Coordinates of C-alpha atoms in Angstrom, one line a residue:
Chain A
X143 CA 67.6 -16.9 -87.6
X144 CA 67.3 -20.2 -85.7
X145 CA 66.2 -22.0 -88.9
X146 CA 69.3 -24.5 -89.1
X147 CA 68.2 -25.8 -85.6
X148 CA 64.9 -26.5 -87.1
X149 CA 66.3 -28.5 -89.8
X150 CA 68.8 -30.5 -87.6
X151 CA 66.1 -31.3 -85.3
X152 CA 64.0 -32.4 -88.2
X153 CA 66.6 -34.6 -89.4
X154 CA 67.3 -36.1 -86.1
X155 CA 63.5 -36.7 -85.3
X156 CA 62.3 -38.1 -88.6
X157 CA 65.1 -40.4 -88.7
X158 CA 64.8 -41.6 -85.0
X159 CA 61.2 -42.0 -85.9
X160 CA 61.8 -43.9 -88.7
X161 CA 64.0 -46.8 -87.5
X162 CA 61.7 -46.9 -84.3
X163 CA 58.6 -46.9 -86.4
X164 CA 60.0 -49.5 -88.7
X165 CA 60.6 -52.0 -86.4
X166 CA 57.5 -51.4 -84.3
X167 CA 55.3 -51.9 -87.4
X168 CA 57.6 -55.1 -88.3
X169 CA 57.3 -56.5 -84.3
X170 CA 53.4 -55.3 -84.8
X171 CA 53.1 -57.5 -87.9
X172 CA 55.4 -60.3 -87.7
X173 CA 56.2 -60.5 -84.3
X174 CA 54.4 -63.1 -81.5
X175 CA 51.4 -62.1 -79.5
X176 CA 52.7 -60.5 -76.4
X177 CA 55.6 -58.5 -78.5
X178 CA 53.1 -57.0 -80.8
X179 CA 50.9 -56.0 -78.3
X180 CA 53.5 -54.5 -76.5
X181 CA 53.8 -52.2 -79.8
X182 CA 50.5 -51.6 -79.9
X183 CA 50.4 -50.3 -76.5
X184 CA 53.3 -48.1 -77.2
X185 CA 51.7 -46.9 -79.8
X186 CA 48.8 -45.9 -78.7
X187 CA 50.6 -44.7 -75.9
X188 CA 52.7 -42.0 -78.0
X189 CA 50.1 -41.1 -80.0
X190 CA 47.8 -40.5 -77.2
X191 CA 49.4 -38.0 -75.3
X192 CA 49.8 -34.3 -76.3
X193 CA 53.2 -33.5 -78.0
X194 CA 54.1 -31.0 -75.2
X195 CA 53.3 -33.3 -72.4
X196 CA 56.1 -35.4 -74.3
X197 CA 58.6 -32.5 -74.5
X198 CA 58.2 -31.7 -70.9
X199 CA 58.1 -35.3 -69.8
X200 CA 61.4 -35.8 -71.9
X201 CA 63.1 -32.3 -70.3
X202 CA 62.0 -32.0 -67.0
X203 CA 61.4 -35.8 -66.4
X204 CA 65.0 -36.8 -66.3
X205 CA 65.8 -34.0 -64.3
X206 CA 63.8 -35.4 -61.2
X207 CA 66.6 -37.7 -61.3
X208 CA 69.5 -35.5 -61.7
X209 CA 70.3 -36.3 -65.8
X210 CA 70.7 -33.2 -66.7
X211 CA 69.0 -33.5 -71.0
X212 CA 69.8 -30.8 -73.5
X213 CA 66.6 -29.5 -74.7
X214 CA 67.7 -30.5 -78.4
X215 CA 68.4 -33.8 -77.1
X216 CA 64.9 -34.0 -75.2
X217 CA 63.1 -32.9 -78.3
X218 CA 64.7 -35.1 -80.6
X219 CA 63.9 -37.6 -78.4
X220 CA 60.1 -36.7 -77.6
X221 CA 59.3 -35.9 -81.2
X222 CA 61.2 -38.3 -82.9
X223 CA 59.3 -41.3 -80.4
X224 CA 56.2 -39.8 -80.9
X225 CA 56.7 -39.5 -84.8
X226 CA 57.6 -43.0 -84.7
X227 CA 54.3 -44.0 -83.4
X228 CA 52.8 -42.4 -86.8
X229 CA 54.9 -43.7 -88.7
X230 CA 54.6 -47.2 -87.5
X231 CA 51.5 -47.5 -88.2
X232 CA 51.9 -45.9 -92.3
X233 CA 54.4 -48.9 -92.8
X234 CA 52.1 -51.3 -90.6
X235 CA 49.1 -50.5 -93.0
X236 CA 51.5 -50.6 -96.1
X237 CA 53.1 -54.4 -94.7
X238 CA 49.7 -55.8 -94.4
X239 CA 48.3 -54.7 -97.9
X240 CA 51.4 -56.8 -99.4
X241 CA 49.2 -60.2 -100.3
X242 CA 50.3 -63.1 -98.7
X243 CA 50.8 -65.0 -101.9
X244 CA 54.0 -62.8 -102.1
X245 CA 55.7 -64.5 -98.3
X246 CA 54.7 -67.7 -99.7
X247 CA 56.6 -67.4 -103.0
X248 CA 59.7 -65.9 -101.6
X249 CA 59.8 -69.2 -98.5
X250 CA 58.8 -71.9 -101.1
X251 CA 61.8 -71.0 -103.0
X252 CA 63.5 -71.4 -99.8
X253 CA 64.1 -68.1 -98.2
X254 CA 64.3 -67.7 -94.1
X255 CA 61.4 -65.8 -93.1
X256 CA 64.0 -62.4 -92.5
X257 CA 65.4 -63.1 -95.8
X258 CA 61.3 -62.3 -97.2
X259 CA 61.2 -59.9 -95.2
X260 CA 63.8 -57.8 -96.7
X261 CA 64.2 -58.6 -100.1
X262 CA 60.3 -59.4 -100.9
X263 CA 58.2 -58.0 -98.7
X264 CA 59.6 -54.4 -97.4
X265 CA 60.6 -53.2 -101.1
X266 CA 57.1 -53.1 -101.7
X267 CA 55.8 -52.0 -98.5
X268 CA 58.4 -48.7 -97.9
X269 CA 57.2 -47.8 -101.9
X270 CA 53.6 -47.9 -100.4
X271 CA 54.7 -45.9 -97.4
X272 CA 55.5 -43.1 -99.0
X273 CA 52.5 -41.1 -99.4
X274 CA 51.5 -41.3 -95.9
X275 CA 55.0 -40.8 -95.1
X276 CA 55.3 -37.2 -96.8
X277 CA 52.0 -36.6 -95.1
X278 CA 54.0 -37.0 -91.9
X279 CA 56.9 -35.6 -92.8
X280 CA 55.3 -31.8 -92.9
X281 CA 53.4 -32.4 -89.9
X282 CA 56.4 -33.4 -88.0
X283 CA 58.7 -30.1 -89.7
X284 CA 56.1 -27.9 -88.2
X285 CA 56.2 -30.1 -85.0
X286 CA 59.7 -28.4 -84.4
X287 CA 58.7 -24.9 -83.7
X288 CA 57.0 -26.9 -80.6
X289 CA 60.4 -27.7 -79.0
X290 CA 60.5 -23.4 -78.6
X291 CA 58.5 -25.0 -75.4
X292 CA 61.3 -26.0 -73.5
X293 CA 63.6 -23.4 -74.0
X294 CA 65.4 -24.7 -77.7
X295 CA 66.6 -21.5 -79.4
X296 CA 64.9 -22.4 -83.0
X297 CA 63.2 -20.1 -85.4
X298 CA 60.1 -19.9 -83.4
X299 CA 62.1 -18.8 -79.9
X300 CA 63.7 -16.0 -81.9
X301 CA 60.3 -14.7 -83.6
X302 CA 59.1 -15.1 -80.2
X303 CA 61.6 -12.6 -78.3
X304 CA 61.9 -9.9 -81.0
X305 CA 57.7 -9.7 -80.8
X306 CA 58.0 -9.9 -77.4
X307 CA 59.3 -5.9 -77.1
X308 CA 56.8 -3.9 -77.1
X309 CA 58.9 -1.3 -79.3
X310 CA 58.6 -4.3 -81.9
X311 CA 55.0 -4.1 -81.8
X312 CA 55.1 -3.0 -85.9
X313 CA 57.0 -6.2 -86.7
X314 CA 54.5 -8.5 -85.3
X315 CA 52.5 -9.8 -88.1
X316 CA 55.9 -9.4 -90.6
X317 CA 57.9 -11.4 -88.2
X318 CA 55.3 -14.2 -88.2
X319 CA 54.5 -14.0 -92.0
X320 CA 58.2 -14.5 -92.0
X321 CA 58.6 -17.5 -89.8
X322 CA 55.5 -19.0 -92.0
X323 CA 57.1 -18.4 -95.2
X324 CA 59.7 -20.9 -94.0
X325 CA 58.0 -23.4 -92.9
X326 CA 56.4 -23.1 -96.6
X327 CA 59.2 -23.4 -98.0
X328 CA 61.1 -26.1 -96.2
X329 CA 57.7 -28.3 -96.5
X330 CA 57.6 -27.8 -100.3
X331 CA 61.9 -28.8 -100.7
X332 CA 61.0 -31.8 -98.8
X333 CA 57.8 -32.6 -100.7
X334 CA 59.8 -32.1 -103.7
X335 CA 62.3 -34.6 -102.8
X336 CA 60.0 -36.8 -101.6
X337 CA 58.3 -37.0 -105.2
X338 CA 61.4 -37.1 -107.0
X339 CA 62.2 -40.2 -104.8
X340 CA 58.4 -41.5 -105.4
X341 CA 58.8 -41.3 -109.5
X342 CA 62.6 -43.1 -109.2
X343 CA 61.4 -46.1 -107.3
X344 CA 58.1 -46.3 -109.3
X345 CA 57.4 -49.7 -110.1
X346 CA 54.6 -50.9 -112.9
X347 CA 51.7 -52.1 -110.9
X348 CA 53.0 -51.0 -107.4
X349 CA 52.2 -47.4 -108.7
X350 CA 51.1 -45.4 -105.2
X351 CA 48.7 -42.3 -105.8
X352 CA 48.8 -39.3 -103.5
Chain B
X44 CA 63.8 -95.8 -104.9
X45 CA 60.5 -93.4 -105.1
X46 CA 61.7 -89.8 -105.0
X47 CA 59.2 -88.5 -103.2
X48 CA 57.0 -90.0 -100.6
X49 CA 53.9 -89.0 -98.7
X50 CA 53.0 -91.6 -95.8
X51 CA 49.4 -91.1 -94.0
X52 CA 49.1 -87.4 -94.3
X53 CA 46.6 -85.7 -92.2
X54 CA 44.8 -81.9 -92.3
X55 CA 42.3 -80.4 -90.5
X56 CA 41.3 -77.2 -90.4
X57 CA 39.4 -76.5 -87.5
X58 CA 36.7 -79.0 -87.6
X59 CA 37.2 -79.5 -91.3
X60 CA 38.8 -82.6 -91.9
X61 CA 41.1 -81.5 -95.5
X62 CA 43.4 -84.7 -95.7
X63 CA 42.2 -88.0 -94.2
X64 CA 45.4 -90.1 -94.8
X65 CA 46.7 -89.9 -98.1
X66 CA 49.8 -92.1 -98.9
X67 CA 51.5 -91.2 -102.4
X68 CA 54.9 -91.9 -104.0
X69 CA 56.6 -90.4 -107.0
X70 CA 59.1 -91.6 -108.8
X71 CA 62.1 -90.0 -110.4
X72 CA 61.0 -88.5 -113.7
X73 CA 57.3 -89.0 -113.3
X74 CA 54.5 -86.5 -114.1
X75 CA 51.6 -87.3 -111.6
X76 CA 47.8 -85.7 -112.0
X77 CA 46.5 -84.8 -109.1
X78 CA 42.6 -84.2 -110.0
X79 CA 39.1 -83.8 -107.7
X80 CA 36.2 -81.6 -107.3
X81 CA 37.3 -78.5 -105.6
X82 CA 37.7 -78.5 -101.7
X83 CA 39.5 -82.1 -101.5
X84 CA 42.5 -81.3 -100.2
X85 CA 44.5 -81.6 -103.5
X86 CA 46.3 -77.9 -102.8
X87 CA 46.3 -78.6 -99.3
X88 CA 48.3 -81.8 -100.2
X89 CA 50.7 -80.1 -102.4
X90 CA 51.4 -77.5 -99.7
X91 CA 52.1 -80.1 -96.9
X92 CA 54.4 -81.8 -99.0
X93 CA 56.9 -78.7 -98.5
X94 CA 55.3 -77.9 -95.5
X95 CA 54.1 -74.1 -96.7
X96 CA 51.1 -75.8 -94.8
X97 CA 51.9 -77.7 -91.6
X98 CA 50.2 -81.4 -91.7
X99 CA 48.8 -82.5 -88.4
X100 CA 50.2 -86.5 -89.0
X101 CA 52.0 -88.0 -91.7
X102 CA 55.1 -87.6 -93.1
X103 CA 56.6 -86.4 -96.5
X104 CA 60.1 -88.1 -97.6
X105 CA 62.1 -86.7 -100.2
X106 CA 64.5 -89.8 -101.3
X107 CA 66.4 -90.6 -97.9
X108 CA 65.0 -87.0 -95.8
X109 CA 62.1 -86.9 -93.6
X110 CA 60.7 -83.4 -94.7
X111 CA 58.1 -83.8 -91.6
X112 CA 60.8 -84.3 -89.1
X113 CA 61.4 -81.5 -86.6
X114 CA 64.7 -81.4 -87.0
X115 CA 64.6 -80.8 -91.3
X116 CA 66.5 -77.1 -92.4
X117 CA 62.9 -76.7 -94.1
X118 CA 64.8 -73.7 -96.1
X119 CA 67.1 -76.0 -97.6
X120 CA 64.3 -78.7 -98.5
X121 CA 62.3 -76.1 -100.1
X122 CA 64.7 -74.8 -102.2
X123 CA 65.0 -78.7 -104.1
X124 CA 61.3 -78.3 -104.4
X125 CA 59.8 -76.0 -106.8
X126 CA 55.7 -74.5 -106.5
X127 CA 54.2 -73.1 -109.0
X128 CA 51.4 -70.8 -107.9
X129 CA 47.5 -70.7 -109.1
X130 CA 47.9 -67.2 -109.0
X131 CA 52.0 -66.8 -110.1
X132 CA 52.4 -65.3 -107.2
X133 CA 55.7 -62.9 -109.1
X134 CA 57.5 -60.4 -107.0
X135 CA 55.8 -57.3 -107.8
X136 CA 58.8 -55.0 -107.3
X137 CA 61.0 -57.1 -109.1
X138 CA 61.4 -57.6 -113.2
X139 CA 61.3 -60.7 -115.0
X140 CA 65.1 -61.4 -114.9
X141 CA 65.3 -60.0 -111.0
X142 CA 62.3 -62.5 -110.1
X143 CA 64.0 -65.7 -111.5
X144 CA 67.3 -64.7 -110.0
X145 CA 66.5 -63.5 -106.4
X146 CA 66.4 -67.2 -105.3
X147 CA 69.9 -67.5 -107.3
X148 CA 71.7 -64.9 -105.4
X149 CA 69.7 -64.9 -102.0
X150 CA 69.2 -69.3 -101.7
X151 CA 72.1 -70.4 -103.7
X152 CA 74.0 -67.7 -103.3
X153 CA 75.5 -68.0 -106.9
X154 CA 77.4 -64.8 -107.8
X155 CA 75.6 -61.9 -110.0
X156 CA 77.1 -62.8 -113.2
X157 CA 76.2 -67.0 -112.8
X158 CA 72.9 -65.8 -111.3
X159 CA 71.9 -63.6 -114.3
X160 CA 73.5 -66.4 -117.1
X161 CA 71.6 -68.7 -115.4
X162 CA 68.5 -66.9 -115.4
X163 CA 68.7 -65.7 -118.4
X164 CA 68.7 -69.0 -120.0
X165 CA 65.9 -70.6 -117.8
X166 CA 63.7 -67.1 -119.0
X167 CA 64.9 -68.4 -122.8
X168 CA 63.8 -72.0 -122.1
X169 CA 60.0 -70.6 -121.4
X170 CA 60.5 -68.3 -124.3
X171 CA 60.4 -65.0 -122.4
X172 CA 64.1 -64.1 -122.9
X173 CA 63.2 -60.6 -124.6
X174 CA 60.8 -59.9 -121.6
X175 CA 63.5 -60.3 -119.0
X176 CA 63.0 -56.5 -118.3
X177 CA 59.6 -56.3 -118.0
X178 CA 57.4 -55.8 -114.9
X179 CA 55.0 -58.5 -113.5
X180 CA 52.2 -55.8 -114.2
X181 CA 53.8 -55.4 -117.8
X182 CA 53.3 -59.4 -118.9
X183 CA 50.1 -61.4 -119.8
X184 CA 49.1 -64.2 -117.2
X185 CA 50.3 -66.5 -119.5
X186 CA 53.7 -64.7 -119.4
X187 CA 53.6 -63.8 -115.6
X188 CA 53.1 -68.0 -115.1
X189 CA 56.0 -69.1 -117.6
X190 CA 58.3 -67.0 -115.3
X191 CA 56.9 -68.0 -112.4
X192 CA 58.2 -71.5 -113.9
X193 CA 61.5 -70.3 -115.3
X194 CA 61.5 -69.0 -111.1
X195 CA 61.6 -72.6 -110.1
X196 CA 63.3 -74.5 -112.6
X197 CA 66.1 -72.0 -112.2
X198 CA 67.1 -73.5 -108.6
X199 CA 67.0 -76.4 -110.0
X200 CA 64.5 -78.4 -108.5
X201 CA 64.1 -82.5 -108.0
X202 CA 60.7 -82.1 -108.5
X203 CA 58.3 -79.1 -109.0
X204 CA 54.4 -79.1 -107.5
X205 CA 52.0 -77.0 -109.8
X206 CA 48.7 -76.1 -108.0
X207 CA 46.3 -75.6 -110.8
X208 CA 48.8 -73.2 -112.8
X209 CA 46.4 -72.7 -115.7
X210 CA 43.1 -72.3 -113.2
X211 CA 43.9 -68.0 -113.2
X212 CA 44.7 -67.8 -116.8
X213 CA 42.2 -66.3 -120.0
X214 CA 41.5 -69.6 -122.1
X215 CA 43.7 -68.1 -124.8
X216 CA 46.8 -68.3 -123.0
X217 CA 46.4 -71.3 -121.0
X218 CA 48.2 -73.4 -124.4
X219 CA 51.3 -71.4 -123.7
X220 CA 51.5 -72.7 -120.2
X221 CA 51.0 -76.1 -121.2
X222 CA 53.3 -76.2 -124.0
X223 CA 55.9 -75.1 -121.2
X224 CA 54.6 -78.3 -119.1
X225 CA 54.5 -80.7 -121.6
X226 CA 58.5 -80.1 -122.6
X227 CA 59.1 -80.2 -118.8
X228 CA 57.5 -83.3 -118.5
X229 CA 59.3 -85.0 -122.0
X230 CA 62.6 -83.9 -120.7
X231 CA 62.4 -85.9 -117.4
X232 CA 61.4 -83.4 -114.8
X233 CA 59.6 -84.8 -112.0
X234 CA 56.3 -82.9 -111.4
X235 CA 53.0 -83.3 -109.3
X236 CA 50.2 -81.2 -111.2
X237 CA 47.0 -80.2 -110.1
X238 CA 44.6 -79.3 -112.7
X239 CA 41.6 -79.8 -114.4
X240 CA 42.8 -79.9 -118.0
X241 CA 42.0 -83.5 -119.0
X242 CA 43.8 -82.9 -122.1
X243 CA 47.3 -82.3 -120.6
X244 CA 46.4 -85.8 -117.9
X245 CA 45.5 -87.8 -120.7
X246 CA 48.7 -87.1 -122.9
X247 CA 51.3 -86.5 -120.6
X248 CA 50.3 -87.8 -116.7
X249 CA 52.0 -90.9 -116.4
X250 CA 49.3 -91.9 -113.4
X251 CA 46.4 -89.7 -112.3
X252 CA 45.0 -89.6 -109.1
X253 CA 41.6 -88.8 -108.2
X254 CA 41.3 -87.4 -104.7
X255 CA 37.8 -87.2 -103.1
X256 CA 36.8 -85.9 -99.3
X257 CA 40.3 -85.6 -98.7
X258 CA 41.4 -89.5 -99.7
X259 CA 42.6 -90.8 -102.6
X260 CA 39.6 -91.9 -104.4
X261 CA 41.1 -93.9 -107.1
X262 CA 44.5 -94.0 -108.8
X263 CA 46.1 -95.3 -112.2
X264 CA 47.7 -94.7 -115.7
X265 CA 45.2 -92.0 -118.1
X266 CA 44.1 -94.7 -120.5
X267 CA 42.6 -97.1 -117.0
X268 CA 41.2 -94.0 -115.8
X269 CA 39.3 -92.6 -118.5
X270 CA 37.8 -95.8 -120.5
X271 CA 37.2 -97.9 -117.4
X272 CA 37.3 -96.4 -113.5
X273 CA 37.3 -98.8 -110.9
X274 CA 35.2 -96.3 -109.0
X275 CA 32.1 -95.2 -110.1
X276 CA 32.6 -91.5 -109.1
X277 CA 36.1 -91.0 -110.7
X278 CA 34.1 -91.3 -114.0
X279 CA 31.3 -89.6 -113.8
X280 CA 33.7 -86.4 -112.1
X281 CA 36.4 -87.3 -115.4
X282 CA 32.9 -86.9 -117.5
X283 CA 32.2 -83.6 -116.2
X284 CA 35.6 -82.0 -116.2
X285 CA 36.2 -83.2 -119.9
X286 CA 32.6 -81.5 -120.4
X287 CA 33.4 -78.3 -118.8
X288 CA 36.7 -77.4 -119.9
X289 CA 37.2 -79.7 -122.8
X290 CA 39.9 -82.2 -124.2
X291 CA 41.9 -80.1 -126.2
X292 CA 45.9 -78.3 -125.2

């Protein structure tokens, strides 16, 4: 049915966003003026412009110049970025809520500043994260029937041709009812794992409430 | 040879002058009382000295080492230093026994079985070995700050800097922290402690120092500085403190 492509581009997106949006929360946070600005631009930047503007611009743009981009490629690429915009700014909002008593500790015992960073500080911060994260984890799984846009033969672009014949006017409404079940159920696997990973990493007192 | 020394230290914080040229030395083994109304630089000093807070002039020695110069591995110097937090300042994420051993495996880098031995028995010297799986969020204050001590004894400091360690604390479990301070103190440690318990100066400080307006006001051994201060002020502030949060441990 087209689902697996979903799924794959899902994986490739998220994931893409999430080392992107990582270090543009930790350049955002920790980094000198000009470089965090810079990530606040590109930030505001990604999440500025309309998700298909970003598909075509990652598609056709490359084209112009005669770089020939899969359409998986160009929507990993386009959703992914953009995702990592989002997601920046969940672990931006979950590294500044970490009290500063914590960095102080972890350098007067003599750690480097990248050694607080990743033993101290982002332990705490990605448990935070991860309510807002599963909040942008189904948005972005239903961001993939988007990348239909630019030709990607998912589960959308196959609903999408078989409604498209007007003999197949009777399966309209059951082939979208279908495509929505899904999505239903891919976002409520994911939630599910996303809660099972919330309850093993609970910590007392760094408890985070959906 | 004075283990630590502070030469001519100046703060300011915008146009708020903190330290106006303090001078101190501490010797091996000492317990110095850093005491003074609230706002005169005594946290500010104990921060410069490992240089969590950068002075503006001065500059800290630890035996033969210019902590102040430019060229000091500042990680290295802090990790002979221990601080002991108002507010404990525990690693939220990590348990007891994690939180005296992170600085074990990360600083020292001591292998995991040395590392946990070794904190194990600093979280038995504060008598918290049986909480060495408990949460920050799971202990008492009092607890949270006796691990938060176990934390820096376990690198195995020259001297440790307490800034007000019992300030946070209900009054009930301030005696626990104390008790922990005054064994420190009787088995040598070197320590600079701000506080306001008069109790703990008087019996175990072997000089106090009264800081006022970012200066040292006055300075000398507890018995000189409670029956007969040079300064006027030192008394009347030693009267009001004793008043407020009493003699006792």
């Amino acid at each position: 049915m087209g689902l697996l492509v979903n799924v794959e581009l899902l994986l490739g997106l998220i994931a893409l966003g999430f080392v992107v949006g990582l270090v543009m929360a930790l350049v955002e946070v920790y980094a000198p003026r000009p470089l965090a600005f810079g990530a606040t631009v590109y930030s505001w930047f990604l999440r500025g412009v309309p998700e298909l503007v970003l598909l075509f611009l990652f598609f056709f743009g490359p084209e112009q110049f005669g770089i020939r981009v899969s359409a998986f490629l160009a929507a990993v690429l386009a959703l992914g970025l953009r995702s990592s915009a989002y997601q920046a700014q969940i672990f931006r909002g979950a590294l500044q809520s970490i009290p500063h008593g914590q960095m102080l500790a972890a350098r007067a015992l003599g750690m480097s500043r990248l050694q607080a960073i990743s033993h101290v500080i982002l332990p705490q911060a990605l448990r935070l994260s991860l309510a807002g994260w599963s909040n942008e984890f189904s948005s972005v799984l239903k961001d993939t029937s988007l990348a239909s846009a630019i030709g990607l033969v998912e589960v959308m672009r196959r609903a999408g041709r078989i409604t498209k014949d007007p003999r197949n006017l009777p399966l309209f409404l059951p082939t979208l009812f279908l495509v929505a079940c899904m999505f239903l159920v891919l976002t409520y696997a994911g939630n599910a794992m996303i809660g099972l990973a919330e309850k093993r990493l609970r910590v007392p007192g760094l408890e985070m409430r959906r | 040879m004075a283990l630590l020394r502070v030469e001519e230290l100046y703060k300011r914080y915008g146009r708020e002058e903190v330290l106006r040229g303090v001078s101190l030395s501490v010797a091996r083994g000492e317990t110095k009382v850093l005491i003074g109304p609230s706002g005169t630089g005594k946290s500010t000093l104990l921060r410069c000295i490992n240089r969590l807070t950068e002075p503006d002039r001065g500059q800290v020695w630890l035996e033969d080492a210019e902590i102040t110069s430019p060229n000091t591995d500042l990680n290295r110097v802090r990790a002979k230093i221990g601080f002991v937090f108002q507010d404990f300042n525990l690693f939220t994420h990590l348990t007891a026994l994690d939180n005296v051993r992170l600085g074990l495996l990360r600083v020292r880098g001591l292998g995991r079985k040395e590392a946990t031995e070794r904190a194990m028995s600093e979280l038995a010297r504060v008598g918290l070995a049986e909480k060495a799986n408990s949460y920050p969020a799971q202990l008492s204050g009092g607890q949270q700050q006796r691990v938060s001590i176990a934390r820096a004894l376990a690198m195995d400091p020259q001297l440790i800097l307490f800034d007000e360690p019992t300030s946070a604390l209900d009054p009930e479990l301030i005696g626990e922290v104390l008790g922990v301070m005054v064994q420190l103190a009787k088995e040598g440690m070197t320590m600079i402690v701000v506080t306001h318990e008069m109790g703990f100066a008087r019996s175990v400080a072997d000089e106090i120092v009264f800081m006022e307006h970012g200066v040292i006001a006055e300075k000398g051994p507890p018995e000189q500085m409670f029956r007969s201060p040079k300064v006027p002020r030192t008394g009347e502030f030693l009267r009001k403190i004793s008043e407020l949060y009493g003699e006792s441990k």
